[in-house]
Every structure is written in structure tokens, then in C-alpha cells.
Amino acid sequence: DAKTTQPTSMDCAEGRAANLPCNHSTISGNEYVYWYRQIHSQGPQYIIHGLKNNETNEMASLIITEDRKSSTLILPHATLRDTAVYYCIVRPLYNQGGKLIFGQGTELSVKP
Amino acid sequence: GAGVSQSPRYKVAKRGQDVALRCDPISGHVSLFWYQQALGQGPEFLTYFQNEAQLDKSGLPSDRFFAERPEGSVSTLKIQRTQQEDSAVYLCASSDHKGVLNTGELFFGEGSRLTVL
């Protein structure tokens, strides 16, 4: 699986948009970009995934560059409850069972 | 509840003791995963089951670690002769196989925190 690079930590003001970048320059054509987050003392939670088109759901938006070498997760109106570690993961959609390989993630702190 | 349930939530063991950690996946979920998360690190894959078959155990760190899912539902992760480096949170996740192919979504439990003294 391709590796990802994320900033170690980021701050965001409550109510503002949080933009979390991820580099995945070695991504291959059949690999998707997934985002999960882990709130303190909880298990990771799925947020969103995409291949090459921008995606949006009730939690976030995912912007993938045209060359697919990087992406940005956008939380449009961050709240204190969005404070968590955010993981960017790339994996083939049809791998065995859907195993995920986590990196270090970005620790997002939303401040009042 | 309808989520993945893990027990115990906290376990303290003396070095050399055996421990068993249980995972109750979401009903009907075909796939089950175990992860190990050391303090300040991301989760690391241990093993994967599809129904009762253990299809991938490449992440198990040593032969002291053993996982089973005999009836394709509940799973147990057993650690024999625990060492201090085994101290971590052990996370279980499950997925509907069809759902995995469509969304890649794994549903995680809250984990079992193991402390080896």
C-alpha cells in the first residue's frame, strides 16, 4: 500500500473550516484515499473516501488533486467535538477484506 | 448496542501472565480485524478473519499472539506470557464484506487497554 505524509498537528478555531492535507505521491491507479479519525479513548471512525473526484458527505469534503498525489480533508465548520487524530490512508478498494494501514495521522485541536 | 463490543476495557497483567481479549462484532459482519495501538502511535494491523477463516495473520508480532473466531462471530485475541512491550490498546473492527467493497468502512470498538507490569 502507498504511504501517506501528514502534518503532525494542526490548530483550528471553532466555527472555521479545518483543512487537513495529505501527500500520497506514490498512489497507484487502483488505490483509493480514505480518511478516518480517532477521538481520544475511542476507536477510529470512518469519515469519507474517494478515488479521483471530489466527494462530500454529512461529515466532510474530500478534495483530491488532478494528479492524485495529494488530497485535503475539509471540515467546513469545525466544532470542539472535532478535536481528534485524523488519518489519511490509501488502499485498493478490492484488497482482501479491506485491511487498513494507518500512519501517524494529524492531531487536530479545535480551539474556542 | 449495535456497535462492536470489546471486553475487558481495561486489563492489568503481571509479566508472564496469559490474557484473553474478546470482541463481539456487529451482527452479520463477515470480516473482523484486530489492531494494536501503542501510546501515541497509529493502530497497527495484527490479523484478519473472514467468517471463521483467519486469512491474514501477518501482523502478529510473535508466536505468543494467537487469535481465533471459531464460529465466525465472536473473536478472542490471546497473548501468552505477556511482556511489558505488549502494553497497548487492542482494537477490534468488523465490516460487512459487501460494505467493505463499496465503502471501505470498518467499524471499530473502543478497544481493550492492556497494561503489563
Short mmCIF file of C-alpha atoms in Angstrom, two decimals:
data_model
loop_
_atom_site.label_atom_id
_atom_site.label_comp_id
_atom_site.label_asym_id
_atom_site.label_seq_id
_atom_site.Cartn_x
_atom_site.Cartn_y
_atom_site.Cartn_z
CA ASP A 1 0.00 0.00 0.00
CA ALA A 2 1.13 3.52 -0.77
CA LYS A 3 2.42 5.60 2.10
CA THR A 4 0.99 8.92 3.18
CA THR A 5 2.53 12.00 4.74
CA GLN A 6 0.55 14.27 7.05
CA PRO A 7 1.48 17.15 9.35
CA THR A 8 1.87 16.02 12.93
CA SER A 9 -0.51 18.59 14.35
CA MET A 10 -2.79 21.49 13.43
CA ASP A 11 -4.93 24.02 15.23
CA CYS A 12 -8.26 25.41 14.10
CA ALA A 13 -10.62 28.00 15.56
CA GLU A 14 -14.09 26.80 16.41
CA GLY A 15 -16.56 27.60 13.63
CA ARG A 16 -13.85 27.96 10.99
CA ALA A 17 -13.04 25.45 8.27
CA ALA A 18 -10.36 22.88 9.08
CA ASN A 19 -8.27 21.89 6.07
CA LEU A 20 -6.16 18.78 6.65
CA PRO A 21 -3.60 17.99 3.93
CA CYS A 22 -2.22 14.61 2.94
CA ASN A 23 0.51 13.68 0.48
CA HIS A 24 0.37 10.32 -1.26
CA SER A 25 2.74 10.77 -4.17
CA THR A 26 3.19 7.02 -4.79
CA ILE A 27 -0.52 6.23 -5.02
CA SER A 28 -1.38 3.81 -7.80
CA GLY A 29 -4.33 3.82 -10.15
CA ASN A 30 -6.45 1.33 -8.23
CA GLU A 31 -5.92 2.88 -4.80
CA TYR A 32 -8.49 4.97 -3.03
CA VAL A 33 -7.94 7.68 -0.43
CA TYR A 34 -9.68 7.09 2.89
CA TRP A 35 -9.96 9.33 5.93
CA TYR A 36 -10.62 8.12 9.44
CA ARG A 37 -10.50 10.00 12.72
CA GLN A 38 -9.90 8.87 16.29
CA ILE A 39 -11.28 10.83 19.18
CA HIS A 40 -9.42 10.32 22.44
CA SER A 41 -10.13 6.93 24.07
CA GLN A 42 -12.32 5.79 21.19
CA GLY A 43 -11.78 3.57 18.18
CA PRO A 44 -11.19 5.09 14.75
CA GLN A 45 -14.25 6.30 12.85
CA TYR A 46 -14.71 6.34 9.08
CA ILE A 47 -15.18 9.81 7.56
CA ILE A 48 -15.03 9.66 3.79
CA HIS A 49 -13.21 8.13 0.83
CA GLY A 50 -12.62 8.91 -2.85
CA LEU A 51 -10.77 7.86 -5.98
CA LYS A 52 -10.26 10.94 -8.13
CA ASN A 53 -13.40 13.02 -7.90
CA ASN A 54 -14.15 15.35 -5.04
CA GLU A 55 -16.51 13.83 -2.51
CA THR A 56 -18.81 15.30 0.11
CA ASN A 57 -20.92 13.79 2.85
CA GLU A 58 -22.55 14.98 6.03
CA MET A 59 -19.24 14.96 7.88
CA ALA A 60 -16.69 16.40 5.48
CA SER A 61 -15.48 17.09 1.96
CA LEU A 62 -12.54 15.41 0.26
CA ILE A 63 -10.60 17.26 -2.41
CA ILE A 64 -8.17 15.15 -4.47
CA THR A 65 -5.72 16.85 -6.83
CA GLU A 66 -5.90 16.01 -10.52
CA ASP A 67 -2.63 14.05 -10.40
CA ARG A 68 -3.94 12.26 -7.24
CA LYS A 69 -0.67 12.84 -5.44
CA SER A 70 -2.30 14.77 -2.63
CA SER A 71 -5.66 15.43 -1.03
CA THR A 72 -7.30 17.67 1.54
CA LEU A 73 -9.98 16.80 4.05
CA ILE A 74 -12.21 19.76 4.82
CA LEU A 75 -14.36 20.07 7.92
CA PRO A 76 -16.44 23.11 6.92
CA HIS A 77 -17.39 24.37 10.39
CA ALA A 78 -15.15 22.78 12.99
CA THR A 79 -16.52 22.25 16.48
CA LEU A 80 -14.76 21.30 19.71
CA ARG A 81 -16.00 17.74 19.18
CA ASP A 82 -13.90 17.52 16.01
CA THR A 83 -10.73 17.54 18.11
CA ALA A 84 -9.15 14.20 17.18
CA VAL A 85 -6.34 12.48 15.30
CA TYR A 86 -7.13 12.34 11.58
CA TYR A 87 -5.67 9.53 9.49
CA CYS A 88 -5.25 9.62 5.71
CA ILE A 89 -4.97 6.10 4.26
CA VAL A 90 -4.60 4.79 0.74
CA ARG A 91 -5.60 1.27 -0.19
CA PRO A 92 -7.01 -0.69 -3.09
CA LEU A 93 -10.78 -0.90 -2.95
CA TYR A 94 -10.70 -4.60 -3.65
CA ASN A 95 -7.99 -5.74 -1.31
CA GLN A 96 -8.54 -8.71 0.94
CA GLY A 97 -11.15 -7.81 3.48
CA GLY A 98 -10.42 -4.12 3.43
CA LYS A 99 -7.34 -4.08 5.65
CA LEU A 100 -6.26 -0.53 6.55
CA ILE A 101 -2.69 0.54 7.17
CA PHE A 102 -2.65 3.56 9.47
CA GLY A 103 0.15 6.11 9.66
CA GLN A 104 0.77 8.65 12.41
CA GLY A 105 -2.06 10.97 11.48
CA THR A 106 -2.64 14.66 12.17
CA GLU A 107 -3.68 15.73 15.64
CA LEU A 108 -6.29 18.44 15.11
CA SER A 109 -7.05 20.74 18.03
CA VAL A 110 -10.16 22.87 17.68
CA LYS A 111 -9.94 25.85 20.00
CA PRO A 112 -12.76 28.10 21.24
CA GLY B 1 -25.87 -1.90 21.48
CA ALA B 2 -25.43 -2.22 17.75
CA GLY B 3 -21.70 -1.46 17.66
CA VAL B 4 -18.55 -3.52 18.09
CA SER B 5 -18.16 -4.52 21.71
CA GLN B 6 -14.83 -5.34 23.36
CA SER B 7 -14.07 -6.70 26.79
CA PRO B 8 -12.47 -6.10 29.12
CA ARG B 9 -12.00 -2.39 28.57
CA TYR B 10 -9.01 -2.41 30.89
CA LYS B 11 -6.71 -5.25 31.85
CA VAL B 12 -3.65 -5.19 34.09
CA ALA B 13 -1.43 -8.25 33.91
CA LYS B 14 1.80 -9.22 35.55
CA ARG B 15 4.62 -10.05 33.19
CA GLY B 16 4.39 -13.68 32.21
CA GLN B 17 0.64 -14.00 32.62
CA ASP B 18 -1.66 -15.03 29.80
CA VAL B 19 -4.51 -12.72 28.77
CA ALA B 20 -7.57 -13.09 26.58
CA LEU B 21 -9.36 -10.19 24.93
CA ARG B 22 -12.83 -10.60 23.48
CA CYS B 23 -14.51 -8.94 20.53
CA ASP B 24 -18.20 -9.05 19.67
CA PRO B 25 -18.54 -7.72 16.12
CA ILE B 26 -21.62 -6.16 14.61
CA SER B 27 -24.12 -8.93 13.93
CA GLY B 28 -23.77 -10.35 10.45
CA HIS B 29 -20.41 -8.77 9.70
CA VAL B 30 -18.23 -11.16 7.78
CA SER B 31 -14.86 -9.51 8.24
CA LEU B 32 -13.12 -9.00 11.57
CA PHE B 33 -9.80 -7.29 12.25
CA TRP B 34 -7.51 -6.91 15.24
CA TYR B 35 -5.20 -3.92 15.62
CA GLN B 36 -2.62 -2.97 18.24
CA GLN B 37 -2.16 0.68 19.16
CA ALA B 38 0.78 1.75 21.25
CA LEU B 39 0.65 5.06 23.09
CA GLY B 40 0.95 7.97 20.69
CA GLN B 41 1.01 5.76 17.59
CA GLY B 42 -1.49 4.84 14.91
CA PRO B 43 -3.20 1.45 15.00
CA GLU B 44 -1.11 -1.40 13.60
CA PHE B 45 -2.73 -4.34 11.85
CA LEU B 46 -2.47 -7.70 13.58
CA THR B 47 -4.80 -10.17 11.90
CA TYR B 48 -7.90 -10.57 9.75
CA PHE B 49 -10.75 -13.09 9.66
CA GLN B 50 -13.34 -13.71 7.02
CA ASN B 51 -16.03 -15.64 8.85
CA GLU B 52 -14.12 -18.30 10.81
CA ALA B 53 -11.13 -18.37 8.49
CA GLN B 54 -8.02 -16.45 9.51
CA LEU B 55 -6.87 -15.18 6.15
CA ASP B 56 -4.10 -12.85 7.22
CA LYS B 57 -2.02 -13.03 10.38
CA SER B 58 1.00 -11.24 9.03
CA GLY B 59 0.87 -8.54 11.71
CA LEU B 60 1.03 -10.78 14.75
CA PRO B 61 4.33 -9.79 16.42
CA SER B 62 5.27 -13.18 17.80
CA ASP B 63 4.02 -16.70 18.36
CA ARG B 64 2.81 -15.56 21.77
CA PHE B 65 -0.10 -13.90 20.00
CA PHE B 66 -2.98 -16.07 18.88
CA ALA B 67 -6.43 -15.15 17.57
CA GLU B 68 -9.46 -17.25 16.86
CA ARG B 69 -13.02 -16.88 15.65
CA PRO B 70 -14.35 -20.44 15.79
CA GLU B 71 -17.97 -19.80 14.81
CA GLY B 72 -17.43 -16.81 12.60
CA SER B 73 -18.80 -14.32 15.09
CA VAL B 74 -17.09 -13.60 18.42
CA SER B 75 -13.31 -13.44 18.31
CA THR B 76 -10.69 -13.80 21.01
CA LEU B 77 -7.15 -12.45 20.94
CA LYS B 78 -4.90 -14.36 23.30
CA ILE B 79 -1.47 -13.23 24.42
CA GLN B 80 0.67 -15.76 26.20
CA ARG B 81 3.49 -14.96 28.63
CA THR B 82 2.84 -11.23 28.39
CA GLN B 83 5.78 -8.82 28.20
CA GLN B 84 5.92 -5.13 29.00
CA GLU B 85 6.15 -4.28 25.31
CA ASP B 86 2.71 -5.85 24.85
CA SER B 87 1.19 -2.91 26.74
CA ALA B 88 -1.13 -1.21 24.26
CA VAL B 89 -4.74 -0.72 23.27
CA TYR B 90 -6.07 -3.65 21.27
CA LEU B 91 -8.74 -2.60 18.81
CA CYS B 92 -11.22 -4.84 17.07
CA ALA B 93 -13.07 -3.83 13.91
CA SER B 94 -15.69 -5.50 11.78
CA SER B 95 -17.19 -4.89 8.40
CA ASP B 96 -19.88 -6.18 6.15
CA HIS B 97 -17.93 -7.72 3.31
CA LYS B 98 -20.18 -6.20 0.71
CA GLY B 99 -19.90 -2.92 2.56
CA VAL B 100 -16.12 -3.08 2.51
CA LEU B 101 -16.08 -3.47 -1.23
CA ASN B 102 -18.35 -0.47 -1.54
CA THR B 103 -17.13 1.96 1.09
CA GLY B 104 -14.05 0.63 2.82
CA GLU B 105 -15.72 1.33 6.13
CA LEU B 106 -14.51 -0.58 9.15
CA PHE B 107 -16.45 -0.24 12.40
CA PHE B 108 -14.16 -0.15 15.41
CA GLY B 109 -14.78 -0.96 19.03
CA GLU B 110 -13.45 1.23 21.83
CA GLY B 111 -10.58 -1.13 22.47
CA SER B 112 -9.11 -3.07 25.34
CA ARG B 113 -6.26 -1.33 27.15
CA LEU B 114 -3.66 -3.82 28.34
CA THR B 115 -1.03 -2.80 30.86
CA VAL B 116 1.70 -5.31 31.63
CA LEU B 117 3.61 -4.65 34.85
#
